[in-house]
Amino acid sequence: MSSFYRQEIEDGVFEDVGAACVELVPVAPMLCQAPKLARSRPNASFVAQLIATAEQDPQTRQQRRAAPADALSAYSAQERQLRRDSAARPVNLEKAA
């Protein structure tokens, strides 16, 4: 039995039957191709974090962190400066209207 023929049983007799269609159909290459997407480069800080995590390096954030009292004094000083600046600035009512 070849790939072009198959055998069928009709009235108890085997008959060789030819394939229904053996014509070749030309296939043209696709003219419309999807645009190639540009690959972005990986974020260096993210890659560095992955490497540090894999190597179980100590976290540097804890070393840069200030004491809570230092942070409060810095924020308080900035808030006082902003209040002084806004109190010293004259209010122009004509622009607001």
Backbone as a ProteinNet text record, in pm:
[ID]
protein_1_A
[PRIMARY]
MSSFYRQEIEDGVFEDVGAACVELVPVAPMLCQAPKLARSRPNASFVAQLIATAEQDPQTRQQRRAAPADALSAYSAQERQLRRDSAARPVNLEKAA
[TERTIARY]
84.5	0	88.9	77.7	161.1	87	157.4	95.2	-5.6	1.7	-90.1	-218.4	-214.7	-330.9	-375.8	-502.7	-555.5	-648	-669	-755.6	-891.5	-995.7	-1131	-1198.9	-1293.1	-1367.4	-1503.1	-1530.2	-1661.7	-1708.5	-1820.5	-1879.5	-1782.8	-1701.6	-1611.8	-1485.9	-1459.2	-1341.9	-1255.4	-1124.6	-1032.8	-1007.9	-1019.6	-988.9	-891.6	-793.9	-702.9	-769.9	-778.3	-841.7	-735.4	-725.7	-627.6	-663.8	-565	-588.7	-679.1	-759	-855.9	-787.2	-680.3	-613.9	-463.2	-389.1	-244.6	-174.5	-249.7	-189.9	-108	-2.3	80.8	29.7	27.7	-19.4	99	131.9	244.9	211	308.2	291.6	392.1	341.5	428.8	468	587.2	624.4	536.4	516.2	433.3	503.2	430.4	486.4	474.4	373.6	349.8	403.7	508.9	566.2	545	530.4	514.3	643.7	632.5	755	830.1	960.1	1042.4	1043.3	1017.2	1015.8	1158.1	1186.9	1319.2	1327	1432	1449.2	1511.1	1448.3	1503.6	1614.7	1703.3	1812.8	1760.9	1810.1	1763.5	1805.9	1724	1751.6	1870.9	1974.9	2099.2	2077.7	1996.2	1975.9	1899.5	1806.2	1731.9	1824	1909.7	2004.4	2101.4	2146.9	2237.3	2167.9	2038.3	1962.9	1950.8	1926.1	1916.8	2048.8	2158.8	2290.7	2319.1	2289.6	2314.6	2229.7	2105.7	2018.8	2070.2	2114.6	2165.7	2291.5	2375.9	2500.1	2480.6	2358.4	2323	2412.8	2435.7	2512.8	2430.8	2496.8	2421.6	2348	2234.1	2154.3	2221.4	2237.9	2303.4	2205.4	2076.1	1978.4	1985.3	2004.8	2012.3	2133.3	2238.3	2358.2	2338.3	2253.6	2230.6	2119.7	2046.1	1928.9	1969.6	1903.3	1930	1845.4	1884.5	1806.8	1674	1567.5	1438	1443.7	1522.5	1532.9	1595.2	1695.9	1757.6	1657.8	1577.9	1478.8	1373.3	1325.9	1225.3	1279.8	1402.8	1459.3	1476	1512.3	1526.7	1391.8	1288.6	1155.8	1101	1124.1	1075.6	1142	1271.3	1342.4	1288.6	1262.4	1207.9	1068	987.2	851.1	853.6	942.5	954.5	997.2	1090.3	1137	1022.8	942.5	829.7	726.7	701.3	604.9	657	786.6	844.7	835.2	866.9	862.5	720.6	622.6	485	428.7	471.7	424.4	487.5	609.9	678.8	633.7	573.6	532.7	401.7	396.2	271.2	167.4	43.7	-65.7	-117.1	-122.2	-172.4	-314.5	-413.9	-553.4	-601.4	-537.3	-581.2	-558.7	-452.2	-424.6	-524.9	-566.1	-656.5	-795	-837	-973	-986
-117.1	0	123.1	209.5	328.7	448.9	562.8	682.8	743.4	705.3	762	680.6	560	473.3	420.3	390.5	323.8	212.4	120.8	9.3	26.6	3.6	7.7	-126.2	-156.1	-281.2	-247.7	-302.9	-291.8	-432.2	-465.9	-598.7	-710.7	-688.8	-792.7	-806.3	-713.3	-721.7	-598.6	-620.5	-507.7	-442.8	-310.9	-238.8	-126.9	-103.9	9.2	134.4	234.7	360	468.4	548.6	656.9	769.6	849.5	963.6	1064	1136.8	1229.6	1344.5	1397.2	1512.4	1497.4	1506.2	1494.3	1613.3	1719.5	1836.7	1916	1977.6	2063.1	2206.5	2272.3	2410.7	2498.2	2598.8	2685.8	2771.2	2785.7	2867.3	2980.9	3103.7	3221.4	3263.3	3316.9	3365.6	3484.3	3500.6	3611.8	3743.8	3836.5	3968	4060.1	4038	4123.4	4051.2	4102.2	4042	4135.8	4079.1	4160.1	4235.7	4361.6	4437.8	4376.6	4379.8	4327.1	4427.9	4379.1	4465.7	4488.7	4612.4	4644.7	4594.9	4526.8	4479.1	4589.4	4614.1	4716.1	4654.9	4740.3	4693	4677.8	4581.5	4563.2	4680	4708.2	4814.5	4772.2	4854.5	4818.5	4803	4889.8	4879.4	4751.9	4712.6	4589.1	4468	4467.6	4356.9	4351	4467.8	4471.3	4415.8	4448.5	4396.7	4244.8	4192.9	4047.9	3978.9	4037.9	3979.9	3983.3	4097.3	4109.9	4011.5	3991.9	3897.1	3754.6	3722.3	3587.4	3558.4	3659.8	3641.9	3663.7	3696.8	3722.9	3829.8	3936.8	4050.8	4126.1	4194.8	4270.7	4387.7	4421.5	4532.3	4664.2	4750.4	4879.4	4984.7	4963	5064	5088.7	4984	5000.8	5084.8	5078	5155.7	5302.8	5335.9	5475.3	5540.2	5463.4	5512.5	5598.5	5714.2	5804.2	5762.4	5810.6	5784.7	5859.9	5811	5879.3	6024.1	6051.2	6188.2	6280.5	6232	6312.5	6342.8	6245.8	6265.9	6366.5	6355.6	6450.7	6592.9	6609.9	6745.2	6802.7	6720.9	6769.6	6810.4	6730.2	6765.3	6888.3	6898.6	7014.6	7142.5	7137.9	7256.4	7298.7	7204.7	7236.4	7295.9	7242.3	7293.7	7436.5	7464.3	7601.3	7698.4	7656.9	7742.5	7772.3	7673.6	7694.5	7789.3	7777	7867.5	8010.3	8028.3	8163.6	8225.5	8146	8196.9	8233.6	8152.8	8182.5	8300.8	8321.9	8436.3	8565.5	8560.1	8680.6	8722.3	8633.5	8663.8	8742.9	8858.7	8935.2	8864.2	8878.8	8815.3	8912.9	8871.8	8954.7	8908.4	8987.2	8948.2	8966	9052.2	9076.1	8952.3	8879.9	8759.4	8649.1	8640	8533.7	8552.5	8675.6	8701	8680.3
0	0	0	-98.9	-108.5	-51.7	-46.4	7.6	-89.7	-218.6	-317.5	-332	-288.7	-305.7	-171.2	-163.7	-45.5	-92.8	-9.7	-47.9	17.5	-59.2	-6.7	-33	50.1	32.2	-29.9	-144.7	-207.9	-240.8	-188.6	-212.1	-174.9	-68.9	-22.8	-105.3	-198.5	-284.4	-259	-239.1	-222.4	-356.9	-360.5	-483.1	-449.2	-535	-516.2	-570.9	-486.6	-525.6	-521.7	-626.6	-632.3	-535.8	-503.2	-414.6	-484.2	-408	-464.4	-537	-482.4	-543.7	-525.3	-635.1	-626	-689	-717.8	-780.8	-679.9	-728.1	-643.9	-652.2	-541.6	-535.9	-497.7	-581	-545.1	-423	-337.8	-217.7	-225.8	-227.4	-234.2	-93	-77.1	56.2	94.8	223.2	271.2	243.6	184	155.8	276.3	354.7	472.1	595.3	651.3	770.9	888.3	1003.3	1123.8	1150.4	1193.3	1221.4	1339.4	1329.8	1438.3	1552.3	1670.2	1787.1	1835.7	1865.5	1918.7	2062.3	2092.6	2229.8	2313.2	2425.4	2513.4	2597.8	2639.3	2723.8	2866.2	2939.9	3077.2	3166	3264.6	3359.8	3446.4	3448.1	3517.9	3667.9	3727.6	3872.5	3907.5	3820.7	3845.1	3833.5	3732.9	3715.2	3833.2	3879.7	3995.5	4119.8	4136.3	4250.4	4241.6	4121.9	4105.6	4139	4094.4	4122.6	4272.4	4336.5	4480.7	4559.8	4517	4586.1	4568.1	4447.6	4421.7	4502.6	4519	4594.5	4744.3	4783.8	4923.8	4984.5	4908.7	4958.6	5063.3	5157.6	5258.2	5192.9	5248.4	5196.3	5231.4	5132.8	5157.1	5205.5	5188.6	5229.5	5380.3	5457.2	5602	5640.5	5563.1	5594.4	5561.6	5465	5426.8	5507.6	5582	5652.1	5771.5	5784.1	5896.8	6016.6	6131.1	6252.2	6241.7	6305.2	6298.4	6347.2	6448.5	6500.3	6395.3	6322.3	6216.5	6104.8	6068.4	5962.8	6006.2	6130.1	6180.1	6183.5	6225	6230.5	6089.7	5992.3	5854.8	5797.7	5819.7	5770	5841.8	5971	6047.5	5999.6	5972.8	5925.2	5788.6	5701.9	5569.4	5581.7	5671.3	5689.8	5743.7	5839.3	5892.7	5782.9	5698	5588.6	5490.7	5458.3	5367.4	5427.6	5556.8	5622.7	5622.3	5648.8	5647.1	5508.3	5406.3	5269	5226.8	5263.2	5223.1	5301.1	5426.3	5505.5	5455.4	5407.8	5361.4	5221.5	5146	5009.1	5011	4941.8	4938.4	4851.6	4891.8	4819.5	4715.3	4589.9	4481.1	4450.1	4492.2	4475.4	4331.6	4254.6	4117.3	4030.2	4052.4	3973.5	4005.7	4131.4	4173	4113	4087.7	4037.2	3890.7
[MASK]
+++++++++++++++++++++++++++++++++++++++++++++++++++++++++++++++++++++++++++++++++++++++++++++++++

